[in-house]
Amino acid sequence: HTPDRSRWRIARDVFIADTNEEARKLAIDGVIGRDWREYFIPLLTKTKQLQTAKIDPTVPDSDVTLDYLCDNIWIVGDVETVTAKLRKLYDDVGGFGTLLEIGHEWLPHDKWTRSMELLAKEVVPRLPA
């Protein structure tokens, strides 16, 4: 059986701002960073599943920091950077039909609203159909 990649869904933390620096700061210092620091990293460590947050299984668990996640797992940056990261992800996994953006508390609300608008209006139209 050959899987139909157009039916695959992939979930990622996505945050877009006007600059890469602003996006990174808001992601790491904001709710994405908080949720990973206080919930996901401890949970994945306790259940021995932290390897799901690594691009290379030989990376030591202690190296899975917010900086590592922001650089390698999360999709964070300006429109150009996020578009490039999503294209790379698409190619790396062999394609997918739906991107599920992992939801957080949307704080600060205006920055999250802007991120979602940029994703819908600027990034998605540039991605493979």
mmCIF file with all atom_site columns, C-alpha atoms in Angstrom:
data_model
loop_
_atom_site.group_PDB
_atom_site.id
_atom_site.type_symbol
_atom_site.label_atom_id
_atom_site.label_alt_id
_atom_site.label_comp_id
_atom_site.label_asym_id
_atom_site.label_entity_id
_atom_site.label_seq_id
_atom_site.pdbx_PDB_ins_code
_atom_site.Cartn_x
_atom_site.Cartn_y
_atom_site.Cartn_z
_atom_site.occupancy
_atom_site.B_iso_or_equiv
_atom_site.pdbx_formal_charge
_atom_site.auth_seq_id
_atom_site.auth_comp_id
_atom_site.auth_asym_id
_atom_site.auth_atom_id
_atom_site.pdbx_PDB_model_num
ATOM 1   C CA . HIS A 1 1   ? 0.000  0.000  0.000  1.00 0.00 ? 1   HIS A CA 1
ATOM 2   C CA . THR A 1 2   ? 1.353  3.423  -0.939 1.00 0.00 ? 2   THR A CA 1
ATOM 3   C CA . PRO A 1 3   ? 0.336  6.178  1.466  1.00 0.00 ? 3   PRO A CA 1
ATOM 4   C CA . ASP A 1 4   ? -1.441 9.215  0.089  1.00 0.00 ? 4   ASP A CA 1
ATOM 5   C CA . ARG A 1 5   ? 0.722  12.050 1.411  1.00 0.00 ? 5   ARG A CA 1
ATOM 6   C CA . SER A 1 6   ? -1.985 14.593 0.611  1.00 0.00 ? 6   SER A CA 1
ATOM 7   C CA . ARG A 1 7   ? -4.008 13.071 3.459  1.00 0.00 ? 7   ARG A CA 1
ATOM 8   C CA . TRP A 1 8   ? -1.169 13.313 5.987  1.00 0.00 ? 8   TRP A CA 1
ATOM 9   C CA . ARG A 1 9   ? -1.295 15.966 8.692  1.00 0.00 ? 9   ARG A CA 1
ATOM 10  C CA . ILE A 1 10  ? 1.756  17.323 10.439 1.00 0.00 ? 10  ILE A CA 1
ATOM 11  C CA . ALA A 1 11  ? 1.714  19.402 13.628 1.00 0.00 ? 11  ALA A CA 1
ATOM 12  C CA . ARG A 1 12  ? 4.275  22.061 14.510 1.00 0.00 ? 12  ARG A CA 1
ATOM 13  C CA . ASP A 1 13  ? 4.683  25.078 16.741 1.00 0.00 ? 13  ASP A CA 1
ATOM 14  C CA . VAL A 1 14  ? 4.604  28.022 14.321 1.00 0.00 ? 14  VAL A CA 1
ATOM 15  C CA . PHE A 1 15  ? 5.192  31.662 15.118 1.00 0.00 ? 15  PHE A CA 1
ATOM 16  C CA . ILE A 1 16  ? 5.766  34.457 12.614 1.00 0.00 ? 16  ILE A CA 1
ATOM 17  C CA . ALA A 1 17  ? 6.788  38.048 13.284 1.00 0.00 ? 17  ALA A CA 1
ATOM 18  C CA . ASP A 1 18  ? 8.138  40.885 11.183 1.00 0.00 ? 18  ASP A CA 1
ATOM 19  C CA . THR A 1 19  ? 11.754 39.859 11.864 1.00 0.00 ? 19  THR A CA 1
ATOM 20  C CA . ASN A 1 20  ? 13.498 36.612 12.784 1.00 0.00 ? 20  ASN A CA 1
ATOM 21  C CA . GLU A 1 21  ? 14.834 38.219 15.957 1.00 0.00 ? 21  GLU A CA 1
ATOM 22  C CA . GLU A 1 22  ? 11.396 39.336 17.142 1.00 0.00 ? 22  GLU A CA 1
ATOM 23  C CA . ALA A 1 23  ? 9.847  35.946 16.347 1.00 0.00 ? 23  ALA A CA 1
ATOM 24  C CA . ARG A 1 24  ? 12.589 34.071 18.190 1.00 0.00 ? 24  ARG A CA 1
ATOM 25  C CA . LYS A 1 25  ? 12.338 36.298 21.275 1.00 0.00 ? 25  LYS A CA 1
ATOM 26  C CA . LEU A 1 26  ? 8.545  36.065 21.421 1.00 0.00 ? 26  LEU A CA 1
ATOM 27  C CA . ALA A 1 27  ? 8.625  32.287 20.939 1.00 0.00 ? 27  ALA A CA 1
ATOM 28  C CA . ILE A 1 28  ? 11.356 31.486 23.475 1.00 0.00 ? 28  ILE A CA 1
ATOM 29  C CA . ASP A 1 29  ? 10.341 34.079 26.074 1.00 0.00 ? 29  ASP A CA 1
ATOM 30  C CA . GLY A 1 30  ? 6.609  33.643 25.452 1.00 0.00 ? 30  GLY A CA 1
ATOM 31  C CA . VAL A 1 31  ? 4.011  30.921 25.753 1.00 0.00 ? 31  VAL A CA 1
ATOM 32  C CA . ILE A 1 32  ? 5.657  28.451 23.357 1.00 0.00 ? 32  ILE A CA 1
ATOM 33  C CA . GLY A 1 33  ? 8.831  28.545 25.435 1.00 0.00 ? 33  GLY A CA 1
ATOM 34  C CA . ARG A 1 34  ? 6.911  28.400 28.693 1.00 0.00 ? 34  ARG A CA 1
ATOM 35  C CA . ASP A 1 35  ? 4.827  25.434 27.567 1.00 0.00 ? 35  ASP A CA 1
ATOM 36  C CA . TRP A 1 36  ? 7.871  23.495 26.388 1.00 0.00 ? 36  TRP A CA 1
ATOM 37  C CA . ARG A 1 37  ? 9.953  24.392 29.461 1.00 0.00 ? 37  ARG A CA 1
ATOM 38  C CA . GLU A 1 38  ? 7.241  23.674 32.030 1.00 0.00 ? 38  GLU A CA 1
ATOM 39  C CA . TYR A 1 39  ? 5.247  20.893 30.349 1.00 0.00 ? 39  TYR A CA 1
ATOM 40  C CA . PHE A 1 40  ? 6.514  19.240 27.167 1.00 0.00 ? 40  PHE A CA 1
ATOM 41  C CA . ILE A 1 41  ? 10.202 18.771 28.052 1.00 0.00 ? 41  ILE A CA 1
ATOM 42  C CA . PRO A 1 42  ? 9.443  17.380 31.546 1.00 0.00 ? 42  PRO A CA 1
ATOM 43  C CA . LEU A 1 43  ? 6.673  15.139 30.178 1.00 0.00 ? 43  LEU A CA 1
ATOM 44  C CA . LEU A 1 44  ? 8.720  13.804 27.271 1.00 0.00 ? 44  LEU A CA 1
ATOM 45  C CA . THR A 1 45  ? 11.696 13.253 29.583 1.00 0.00 ? 45  THR A CA 1
ATOM 46  C CA . LYS A 1 46  ? 9.609  11.399 32.173 1.00 0.00 ? 46  LYS A CA 1
ATOM 47  C CA . THR A 1 47  ? 7.996  9.167  29.536 1.00 0.00 ? 47  THR A CA 1
ATOM 48  C CA . LYS A 1 48  ? 11.340 8.589  27.791 1.00 0.00 ? 48  LYS A CA 1
ATOM 49  C CA . GLN A 1 49  ? 10.059 10.175 24.567 1.00 0.00 ? 49  GLN A CA 1
ATOM 50  C CA . LEU A 1 50  ? 12.297 13.239 24.353 1.00 0.00 ? 50  LEU A CA 1
ATOM 51  C CA . GLN A 1 51  ? 13.780 11.777 21.145 1.00 0.00 ? 51  GLN A CA 1
ATOM 52  C CA . THR A 1 52  ? 10.581 12.916 19.402 1.00 0.00 ? 52  THR A CA 1
ATOM 53  C CA . ALA A 1 53  ? 11.866 16.477 19.865 1.00 0.00 ? 53  ALA A CA 1
ATOM 54  C CA . LYS A 1 54  ? 15.244 15.794 18.270 1.00 0.00 ? 54  LYS A CA 1
ATOM 55  C CA . ILE A 1 55  ? 16.366 15.926 14.673 1.00 0.00 ? 55  ILE A CA 1
ATOM 56  C CA . ASP A 1 56  ? 19.170 13.492 15.515 1.00 0.00 ? 56  ASP A CA 1
ATOM 57  C CA . PRO A 1 57  ? 18.601 10.766 18.127 1.00 0.00 ? 57  PRO A CA 1
ATOM 58  C CA . THR A 1 58  ? 22.252 10.981 19.245 1.00 0.00 ? 58  THR A CA 1
ATOM 59  C CA . VAL A 1 59  ? 21.737 14.528 20.559 1.00 0.00 ? 59  VAL A CA 1
ATOM 60  C CA . PRO A 1 60  ? 22.016 14.321 24.360 1.00 0.00 ? 60  PRO A CA 1
ATOM 61  C CA . ASP A 1 61  ? 18.773 15.031 26.217 1.00 0.00 ? 61  ASP A CA 1
ATOM 62  C CA . SER A 1 62  ? 20.512 17.892 28.027 1.00 0.00 ? 62  SER A CA 1
ATOM 63  C CA . ASP A 1 63  ? 20.979 19.649 24.674 1.00 0.00 ? 63  ASP A CA 1
ATOM 64  C CA . VAL A 1 64  ? 17.230 19.805 24.040 1.00 0.00 ? 64  VAL A CA 1
ATOM 65  C CA . THR A 1 65  ? 16.830 23.384 25.185 1.00 0.00 ? 65  THR A CA 1
ATOM 66  C CA . LEU A 1 66  ? 14.468 26.121 24.051 1.00 0.00 ? 66  LEU A CA 1
ATOM 67  C CA . ASP A 1 67  ? 17.200 27.419 21.751 1.00 0.00 ? 67  ASP A CA 1
ATOM 68  C CA . TYR A 1 68  ? 17.617 23.941 20.232 1.00 0.00 ? 68  TYR A CA 1
ATOM 69  C CA . LEU A 1 69  ? 13.864 23.585 19.741 1.00 0.00 ? 69  LEU A CA 1
ATOM 70  C CA . CYS A 1 70  ? 13.578 27.054 18.203 1.00 0.00 ? 70  CYS A CA 1
ATOM 71  C CA . ASP A 1 71  ? 16.444 26.325 15.806 1.00 0.00 ? 71  ASP A CA 1
ATOM 72  C CA . ASN A 1 72  ? 15.437 22.779 14.858 1.00 0.00 ? 72  ASN A CA 1
ATOM 73  C CA . ILE A 1 73  ? 11.861 21.828 15.688 1.00 0.00 ? 73  ILE A CA 1
ATOM 74  C CA . TRP A 1 74  ? 9.646  24.892 15.915 1.00 0.00 ? 74  TRP A CA 1
ATOM 75  C CA . ILE A 1 75  ? 8.846  26.866 12.779 1.00 0.00 ? 75  ILE A CA 1
ATOM 76  C CA . VAL A 1 76  ? 9.731  30.386 13.900 1.00 0.00 ? 76  VAL A CA 1
ATOM 77  C CA . GLY A 1 77  ? 10.821 33.465 11.995 1.00 0.00 ? 77  GLY A CA 1
ATOM 78  C CA . ASP A 1 78  ? 9.746  36.097 9.529  1.00 0.00 ? 78  ASP A CA 1
ATOM 79  C CA . VAL A 1 79  ? 7.602  35.250 6.484  1.00 0.00 ? 79  VAL A CA 1
ATOM 80  C CA . GLU A 1 80  ? 10.576 34.263 4.309  1.00 0.00 ? 80  GLU A CA 1
ATOM 81  C CA . THR A 1 81  ? 12.166 32.089 6.990  1.00 0.00 ? 81  THR A CA 1
ATOM 82  C CA . VAL A 1 82  ? 8.933  30.319 7.934  1.00 0.00 ? 82  VAL A CA 1
ATOM 83  C CA . THR A 1 83  ? 8.125  29.691 4.275  1.00 0.00 ? 83  THR A CA 1
ATOM 84  C CA . ALA A 1 84  ? 11.581 28.176 3.731  1.00 0.00 ? 84  ALA A CA 1
ATOM 85  C CA . LYS A 1 85  ? 11.345 26.040 6.897  1.00 0.00 ? 85  LYS A CA 1
ATOM 86  C CA . LEU A 1 86  ? 7.923  24.708 5.911  1.00 0.00 ? 86  LEU A CA 1
ATOM 87  C CA . ARG A 1 87  ? 9.128  23.898 2.379  1.00 0.00 ? 87  ARG A CA 1
ATOM 88  C CA . LYS A 1 88  ? 12.107 22.048 3.879  1.00 0.00 ? 88  LYS A CA 1
ATOM 89  C CA . LEU A 1 89  ? 9.851  20.158 6.283  1.00 0.00 ? 89  LEU A CA 1
ATOM 90  C CA . TYR A 1 90  ? 7.567  19.241 3.383  1.00 0.00 ? 90  TYR A CA 1
ATOM 91  C CA . ASP A 1 91  ? 10.524 17.900 1.401  1.00 0.00 ? 91  ASP A CA 1
ATOM 92  C CA . ASP A 1 92  ? 12.123 16.152 4.397  1.00 0.00 ? 92  ASP A CA 1
ATOM 93  C CA . VAL A 1 93  ? 8.997  14.145 5.244  1.00 0.00 ? 93  VAL A CA 1
ATOM 94  C CA . GLY A 1 94  ? 8.002  13.444 1.643  1.00 0.00 ? 94  GLY A CA 1
ATOM 95  C CA . GLY A 1 95  ? 5.020  15.790 1.619  1.00 0.00 ? 95  GLY A CA 1
ATOM 96  C CA . PHE A 1 96  ? 1.886  16.346 3.657  1.00 0.00 ? 96  PHE A CA 1
ATOM 97  C CA . GLY A 1 97  ? -1.586 17.674 3.031  1.00 0.00 ? 97  GLY A CA 1
ATOM 98  C CA . THR A 1 98  ? -2.349 19.671 6.164  1.00 0.00 ? 98  THR A CA 1
ATOM 99  C CA . LEU A 1 99  ? -0.292 21.727 8.579  1.00 0.00 ? 99  LEU A CA 1
ATOM 100 C CA . LEU A 1 100 ? -1.735 21.766 12.083 1.00 0.00 ? 100 LEU A CA 1
ATOM 101 C CA . GLU A 1 101 ? -0.400 24.718 14.022 1.00 0.00 ? 101 GLU A CA 1
ATOM 102 C CA . ILE A 1 102 ? -0.049 23.800 17.672 1.00 0.00 ? 102 ILE A CA 1
ATOM 103 C CA . GLY A 1 103 ? -2.116 26.242 19.687 1.00 0.00 ? 103 GLY A CA 1
ATOM 104 C CA . HIS A 1 104 ? -0.957 28.037 22.787 1.00 0.00 ? 104 HIS A CA 1
ATOM 105 C CA . GLU A 1 105 ? -2.635 30.760 24.829 1.00 0.00 ? 105 GLU A CA 1
ATOM 106 C CA . TRP A 1 106 ? -2.107 33.449 22.199 1.00 0.00 ? 106 TRP A CA 1
ATOM 107 C CA . LEU A 1 107 ? -0.319 35.846 24.527 1.00 0.00 ? 107 LEU A CA 1
ATOM 108 C CA . PRO A 1 108 ? 0.323  38.560 23.601 1.00 0.00 ? 108 PRO A CA 1
ATOM 109 C CA . HIS A 1 109 ? -2.870 38.317 21.633 1.00 0.00 ? 109 HIS A CA 1
ATOM 110 C CA . ASP A 1 110 ? -2.027 40.934 19.000 1.00 0.00 ? 110 ASP A CA 1
ATOM 111 C CA . LYS A 1 111 ? 1.271  39.206 18.152 1.00 0.00 ? 111 LYS A CA 1
ATOM 112 C CA . TRP A 1 112 ? -0.439 35.820 17.788 1.00 0.00 ? 112 TRP A CA 1
ATOM 113 C CA . THR A 1 113 ? -3.211 37.289 15.645 1.00 0.00 ? 113 THR A CA 1
ATOM 114 C CA . ARG A 1 114 ? -0.556 38.861 13.425 1.00 0.00 ? 114 ARG A CA 1
ATOM 115 C CA . SER A 1 115 ? 1.307  35.546 13.229 1.00 0.00 ? 115 SER A CA 1
ATOM 116 C CA . MET A 1 116 ? -1.840 33.703 12.129 1.00 0.00 ? 116 MET A CA 1
ATOM 117 C CA . GLU A 1 117 ? -2.628 36.394 9.550  1.00 0.00 ? 117 GLU A CA 1
ATOM 118 C CA . LEU A 1 118 ? 0.887  36.164 8.123  1.00 0.00 ? 118 LEU A CA 1
ATOM 119 C CA . LEU A 1 119 ? 0.651  32.370 8.003  1.00 0.00 ? 119 LEU A CA 1
ATOM 120 C CA . ALA A 1 120 ? -2.686 32.412 6.181  1.00 0.00 ? 120 ALA A CA 1
ATOM 121 C CA . LYS A 1 121 ? -2.081 35.339 3.842  1.00 0.00 ? 121 LYS A CA 1
ATOM 122 C CA . GLU A 1 122 ? 1.664  35.342 3.183  1.00 0.00 ? 122 GLU A CA 1
ATOM 123 C CA . VAL A 1 123 ? 3.113  31.884 3.887  1.00 0.00 ? 123 VAL A CA 1
ATOM 124 C CA . VAL A 1 124 ? 0.499  29.312 2.902  1.00 0.00 ? 124 VAL A CA 1
ATOM 125 C CA . PRO A 1 125 ? -0.010 30.733 -0.615 1.00 0.00 ? 125 PRO A CA 1
ATOM 126 C CA . ARG A 1 126 ? 3.735  30.191 -1.235 1.00 0.00 ? 126 ARG A CA 1
ATOM 127 C CA . LEU A 1 127 ? 3.697  26.514 -0.256 1.00 0.00 ? 127 LEU A CA 1
ATOM 128 C CA . PRO A 1 128 ? 3.208  23.465 -2.503 1.00 0.00 ? 128 PRO A CA 1
ATOM 129 C CA . ALA A 1 129 ? -0.439 22.740 -3.231 1.00 0.00 ? 129 ALA A CA 1
#
